[in-house]
Short mmCIF file of C-alpha atoms in Angstrom, two decimals:
data_model
loop_
_atom_site.label_atom_id
_atom_site.label_comp_id
_atom_site.label_asym_id
_atom_site.label_seq_id
_atom_site.Cartn_x
_atom_site.Cartn_y
_atom_site.Cartn_z
CA MET R 1 -11.73 -6.85 11.58
CA ARG R 2 -11.28 -3.58 9.72
CA LEU R 3 -9.09 -1.07 11.53
CA VAL R 4 -8.38 2.56 10.69
CA SER R 5 -6.05 5.38 11.61
CA LEU R 6 -7.68 8.80 11.65
CA LEU R 7 -7.74 12.28 13.12
CA HIS R 8 -10.17 12.60 16.03
CA SER R 9 -10.69 15.86 17.94
CA GLY R 10 -7.57 17.19 16.24
CA ARG R 11 -5.26 14.35 17.28
CA PRO R 12 -4.12 11.11 15.64
CA ALA R 13 -6.22 8.17 16.76
CA CYS R 14 -7.20 4.69 15.66
CA GLY R 15 -10.27 2.57 15.83
CA LEU R 16 -12.40 -0.36 14.76
CA VAL R 17 -14.79 -0.07 11.81
CA ALA R 18 -18.30 -1.19 12.79
CA GLY R 19 -20.72 -0.81 9.91
CA ASP R 20 -20.88 2.87 8.99
CA ALA R 21 -19.08 4.03 12.15
CA VAL R 22 -15.65 3.97 13.74
CA LEU R 23 -15.33 2.92 17.38
CA ILE R 24 -12.49 5.11 18.66
CA ALA R 25 -9.83 3.56 20.86
CA PRO R 26 -8.89 5.50 24.01
CA PRO R 27 -5.38 7.03 23.90
CA ALA R 28 -4.03 4.39 26.28
CA PRO R 29 -2.75 1.74 26.20
CA TYR R 30 -2.51 1.71 22.39
CA VAL R 31 -1.48 5.05 20.91
CA ASP R 32 -1.69 3.87 17.29
CA LEU R 33 -2.16 0.76 15.18
CA LYS R 34 1.56 0.08 15.05
CA ALA R 35 1.59 -0.10 18.86
CA VAL R 36 -1.38 -2.48 18.78
CA ILE R 37 0.42 -4.78 16.34
CA GLU R 38 3.69 -4.59 18.26
CA ALA R 39 1.84 -5.72 21.39
CA GLY R 40 0.23 -8.63 19.53
CA ALA R 41 -3.08 -7.27 20.77
CA LEU R 42 -5.47 -7.10 17.82
CA ALA R 43 -8.18 -9.11 19.62
CA ASP R 44 -7.82 -7.04 22.80
CA PHE R 45 -7.89 -3.85 20.74
CA ALA R 46 -11.28 -4.78 19.34
CA ARG R 47 -12.64 -5.27 22.86
CA VAL R 48 -11.17 -1.95 23.99
CA CYS R 49 -12.78 -0.13 21.06
CA GLU R 50 -16.15 -1.79 21.60
CA GLY R 51 -16.06 -0.77 25.27
CA SER R 52 -14.89 2.79 24.73
CA GLY R 53 -18.35 4.19 23.97
CA GLU R 54 -16.89 6.74 21.57
CA ARG R 55 -18.36 6.39 18.08
CA VAL R 56 -17.98 8.63 15.02
CA PRO R 57 -19.40 8.31 11.49
CA LEU R 58 -17.00 6.68 9.04
CA GLU R 59 -18.26 8.90 6.25
CA GLY R 60 -16.53 12.25 6.55
CA ALA R 61 -13.82 11.02 8.91
CA THR R 62 -10.33 12.33 8.16
CA LEU R 63 -8.33 9.18 7.70
CA LEU R 64 -4.57 8.77 8.00
CA PRO R 65 -2.38 6.24 6.17
CA VAL R 66 -3.27 2.87 7.71
CA ILE R 67 0.11 2.68 9.45
CA PRO R 68 1.23 6.32 9.62
CA ASN R 69 4.62 5.49 11.16
CA PRO R 70 5.98 2.24 9.73
CA GLY R 71 9.60 1.46 10.43
CA LYS R 72 10.02 0.23 6.87
CA ILE R 73 8.08 0.42 3.63
CA LEU R 74 9.48 -2.10 1.16
CA CYS R 75 8.16 -2.06 -2.39
CA ILE R 76 8.32 -4.91 -4.89
CA GLY R 77 8.92 -3.88 -8.48
CA LEU R 78 8.03 -5.72 -11.68
CA ASN R 79 6.03 -8.39 -9.84
CA TYR R 80 3.43 -9.12 -12.52
CA GLU R 81 4.38 -10.55 -15.90
CA THR R 82 2.16 -8.01 -17.70
CA HIS R 83 4.10 -5.16 -16.09
CA ARG R 84 7.49 -6.79 -16.65
CA ARG R 85 6.69 -7.19 -20.36
CA GLU R 86 5.40 -3.64 -20.80
CA THR R 87 8.63 -2.29 -19.28
CA GLY R 88 10.87 -4.57 -21.35
CA ARG R 89 12.74 -5.76 -18.25
CA ASP R 90 14.54 -9.10 -18.11
CA VAL R 91 13.17 -12.12 -16.28
CA VAL R 92 14.83 -12.34 -12.85
CA ASP R 93 15.14 -15.04 -10.20
CA ASN R 94 14.58 -12.77 -7.20
CA PRO R 95 12.24 -9.88 -6.35
CA THR R 96 13.19 -6.31 -7.27
CA ILE R 97 13.11 -4.20 -4.08
CA PHE R 98 13.08 -0.47 -3.45
CA THR R 99 12.04 1.60 -0.45
CA ARG R 100 9.46 4.30 0.20
CA LEU R 101 9.62 6.77 3.08
CA ALA R 102 6.73 7.14 5.50
CA ASP R 103 6.37 10.89 4.87
CA SER R 104 5.73 10.25 1.16
CA GLN R 105 2.38 8.64 2.01
CA ALA R 106 -1.15 10.03 1.85
CA ALA R 107 -4.41 8.66 3.19
CA HIS R 108 -7.65 7.63 1.54
CA GLY R 109 -9.50 10.79 0.54
CA GLN R 110 -6.41 12.99 0.68
CA PRO R 111 -5.11 14.44 -2.60
CA LEU R 112 -1.97 13.05 -4.16
CA LEU R 113 0.38 15.86 -5.14
CA ARG R 114 1.90 16.22 -8.59
CA PRO R 115 5.29 17.76 -7.78
CA ARG R 116 6.34 21.11 -9.22
CA VAL R 117 9.35 19.61 -11.02
CA SER R 118 7.46 17.09 -13.17
CA THR R 119 4.27 16.37 -15.08
CA ASP R 120 5.07 12.65 -15.51
CA PHE R 121 2.96 11.52 -12.54
CA ASP R 122 1.63 7.96 -12.67
CA SER R 123 -0.35 5.56 -10.48
CA GLU R 124 0.27 1.93 -9.52
CA GLY R 125 -2.43 -0.09 -7.79
CA GLU R 126 -1.07 -2.69 -5.36
CA LEU R 127 -1.82 -4.98 -2.44
CA ALA R 128 -0.07 -3.92 0.78
CA ILE R 129 0.98 -6.41 3.47
CA VAL R 130 1.29 -5.22 7.07
CA ILE R 131 3.68 -7.31 9.14
CA GLY R 132 2.26 -8.56 12.43
CA LYS R 133 4.99 -10.69 13.94
CA GLY R 134 8.58 -9.68 13.36
CA GLY R 135 11.34 -11.99 12.31
CA ARG R 136 14.53 -12.66 10.38
CA TYR R 137 15.08 -15.46 7.86
CA ILE R 138 11.38 -16.30 7.92
CA PRO R 139 10.82 -19.56 6.01
CA ARG R 140 8.29 -19.56 3.21
CA ASP R 141 6.09 -22.16 4.91
CA ARG R 142 5.78 -19.97 8.04
CA ALA R 143 5.54 -16.60 6.29
CA MET R 144 1.79 -16.10 6.51
CA GLU R 145 1.99 -16.40 10.31
CA HIS R 146 3.81 -13.06 10.23
CA VAL R 147 1.04 -11.13 8.43
CA ALA R 148 -1.24 -8.86 10.50
CA GLY R 149 -3.39 -7.89 7.55
CA TYR R 150 -3.79 -6.24 4.19
CA SER R 151 -4.70 -2.94 2.62
CA CYS R 152 -4.75 -1.15 -0.73
CA TYR R 153 -1.75 0.84 -1.92
CA ASN R 154 -1.18 3.34 -4.71
CA ASP R 155 2.57 3.46 -5.29
CA GLY R 156 2.43 6.80 -7.14
CA SER R 157 5.47 7.37 -9.33
CA VAL R 158 7.15 10.48 -10.72
CA ARG R 159 8.42 8.69 -13.79
CA ASP R 160 11.10 11.05 -15.13
CA TRP R 161 12.74 11.22 -11.70
CA GLN R 162 12.43 7.45 -11.42
CA ARG R 163 14.36 7.16 -14.69
CA HIS R 164 17.17 9.59 -13.82
CA THR R 165 19.32 6.57 -12.89
CA HIS R 166 18.86 2.82 -12.46
CA GLN R 167 17.79 3.50 -8.85
CA PHE R 168 14.03 4.07 -8.37
CA THR R 169 14.16 5.94 -5.07
CA PRO R 170 13.74 9.62 -6.05
CA GLY R 171 10.70 9.02 -8.23
CA LYS R 172 8.98 7.05 -5.49
CA ASN R 173 9.44 9.43 -2.57
CA PHE R 174 8.10 12.88 -3.33
CA PRO R 175 5.83 14.04 -0.49
CA GLN R 176 2.23 12.87 -0.65
CA THR R 177 2.63 10.84 -3.85
CA GLY R 178 1.74 7.36 -2.56
CA SER R 179 -1.47 6.43 -0.77
CA PHE R 180 -2.31 3.70 1.72
CA GLY R 181 -5.77 2.68 2.91
CA PRO R 182 -8.53 2.96 3.69
CA PHE R 183 -8.49 0.05 6.17
CA LEU R 184 -6.28 -2.61 7.61
CA VAL R 185 -8.21 -5.83 7.02
CA THR R 186 -6.89 -8.45 9.42
CA ALA R 187 -5.52 -11.65 7.92
CA ASP R 188 -8.23 -13.84 9.45
CA GLU R 189 -10.79 -12.04 7.27
CA VAL R 190 -9.05 -13.07 4.01
CA ALA R 191 -9.64 -16.72 3.22
CA GLU R 192 -8.09 -16.98 -0.26
CA LEU R 193 -5.66 -14.23 -1.16
CA ASP R 194 -4.90 -15.42 -4.71
CA SER R 195 -8.51 -15.11 -5.86
CA LEU R 196 -8.85 -11.43 -4.91
CA ARG R 197 -9.16 -9.00 -7.82
CA LEU R 198 -7.08 -5.82 -8.04
CA THR R 199 -8.57 -3.02 -10.16
CA THR R 200 -7.23 0.50 -10.72
CA ARG R 201 -9.40 3.22 -12.26
CA VAL R 202 -8.50 6.70 -13.44
CA ASN R 203 -11.57 8.95 -13.70
CA GLY R 204 -13.75 5.83 -13.71
CA GLN R 205 -11.86 4.11 -16.54
CA VAL R 206 -10.33 0.73 -15.70
CA VAL R 207 -6.59 0.87 -16.38
CA GLN R 208 -5.41 -2.19 -14.40
CA ASP R 209 -7.35 -5.37 -13.68
CA THR R 210 -6.02 -8.74 -12.50
CA THR R 211 -6.23 -11.34 -9.76
CA LEU R 212 -3.48 -11.60 -7.19
CA ASP R 213 -2.49 -15.09 -8.29
CA HIS R 214 -0.74 -13.41 -11.23
CA MET R 215 2.08 -12.16 -9.00
CA ILE R 216 5.46 -13.50 -10.12
CA PHE R 217 6.64 -13.73 -6.50
CA ASP R 218 3.81 -14.56 -4.11
CA VAL R 219 3.41 -13.21 -0.58
CA PRO R 220 5.27 -16.05 1.20
CA ARG R 221 8.23 -15.73 -1.19
CA ILE R 222 8.30 -11.95 -0.73
CA ILE R 223 8.35 -12.24 3.06
CA GLU R 224 11.00 -14.97 2.94
CA TYR R 225 13.22 -12.87 0.65
CA CYS R 226 12.80 -9.53 2.43
CA SER R 227 13.35 -11.03 5.89
CA ALA R 228 16.66 -12.48 4.71
CA PHE R 229 18.27 -9.08 4.11
CA THR R 230 16.49 -7.07 6.84
CA PRO R 231 14.62 -7.98 10.02
CA LEU R 232 10.91 -7.44 9.54
CA SER R 233 9.20 -5.67 12.44
CA PRO R 234 5.56 -5.33 13.50
CA GLY R 235 3.93 -2.55 11.51
CA ASP R 236 6.34 -2.77 8.57
CA VAL R 237 4.64 -2.47 5.19
CA ILE R 238 5.36 -4.34 1.97
CA ALA R 239 3.74 -3.10 -1.25
CA THR R 240 3.64 -6.19 -3.45
CA GLY R 241 3.89 -4.72 -6.95
CA THR R 242 1.62 -3.52 -9.72
CA PRO R 243 0.18 -5.23 -12.81
CA GLY R 244 0.43 -4.01 -16.38
CA GLY R 245 -1.48 -0.95 -17.53
CA VAL R 246 0.54 1.85 -15.93
CA GLY R 247 0.12 5.27 -17.49
CA ALA R 248 3.74 5.57 -18.60
CA LYS R 249 3.38 2.63 -21.01
CA ARG R 250 0.16 3.75 -22.67
CA GLN R 251 0.11 5.46 -26.06
CA PRO R 252 -0.12 8.34 -25.50
CA PRO R 253 1.01 8.21 -21.85
CA LEU R 254 -1.75 8.68 -19.28
CA TRP R 255 -0.23 11.15 -16.83
CA LEU R 256 -2.20 12.17 -13.77
CA LYS R 257 -3.21 15.83 -13.61
CA PRO R 258 -5.06 18.06 -11.15
CA GLY R 259 -8.74 17.20 -11.03
CA ASP R 260 -8.23 13.51 -11.80
CA THR R 261 -9.38 10.77 -9.44
CA VAL R 262 -7.61 7.44 -8.94
CA GLU R 263 -9.21 4.42 -7.31
CA VAL R 264 -7.45 1.22 -6.27
CA GLU R 265 -9.92 -1.51 -5.34
CA ILE R 266 -9.19 -5.03 -4.08
CA THR R 267 -12.14 -7.33 -3.48
CA GLY R 268 -12.56 -8.04 0.20
CA ILE R 269 -9.93 -5.44 1.16
CA GLY R 270 -11.40 -2.07 0.24
CA LEU R 271 -11.41 0.85 -2.16
CA LEU R 272 -8.70 3.52 -1.92
CA ARG R 273 -9.64 6.81 -3.59
CA ASN R 274 -7.51 9.93 -4.10
CA GLY R 275 -7.85 13.08 -6.14
CA ILE R 276 -4.87 14.72 -7.80
CA ALA R 277 -3.67 18.24 -7.05
CA ASP R 278 -0.58 20.28 -7.86
CA GLU R 279 2.03 20.76 -5.17
CA ALA R 280 1.84 24.28 -3.76
CA ALA R 281 4.34 26.79 -5.10
#
């Protein structure tokens, strides 16, 4: 299944993608996709949407971040060898983790905002995991049972603010700098995660291109590690890291500017597209 969060008749809603349309879920009993996942009701949700009778075109719909209200967004840094090498970071035995706030996210089709205090705005194409079943100390061999599905993520980075200290948080949390979408593709739709190809384009030019089997820490290891230090809850999001090719490490640097377009595409998952605009004065 492909599920979306969107605005419908001026209110947040969610629905099931059916071809070129979205079947809108009624407001009750599931107010949003996080509530659907918390209830363990993805199959029931599909039936509710199919029986609702309310159908809108997918093209032109105003989407929201796939999970607009996650309890946690955990981001994995330096998780591809090509990116680790281009940054000059040391080899490590455990994942590098930082957090992103929910209100820093944008949706597919919504502009990402270059903040007023910087011009060093960069993109990072990533696979996002959405947690389906919560848990603590989840063992690696059971980790995939806790995945509801996948989406595309652009972990947009304000690089000078990211480099102010050894902590990444400020440069990763300016409003509307990271994007998430367009769909949640349920885990049963993805047969072989490692073979999927992640491609990032800036104005049509490929800047990142790899298969997901090049992650240093794979999805089961990430879930095992993260669930050891914090309970994972339904609807939590984990952005699994970006490959080499980020704008900051190009010569000259490829900074995003108003009028640019960034696309993050993962085969079988979707294509996330955002323009770039300046933050309002």
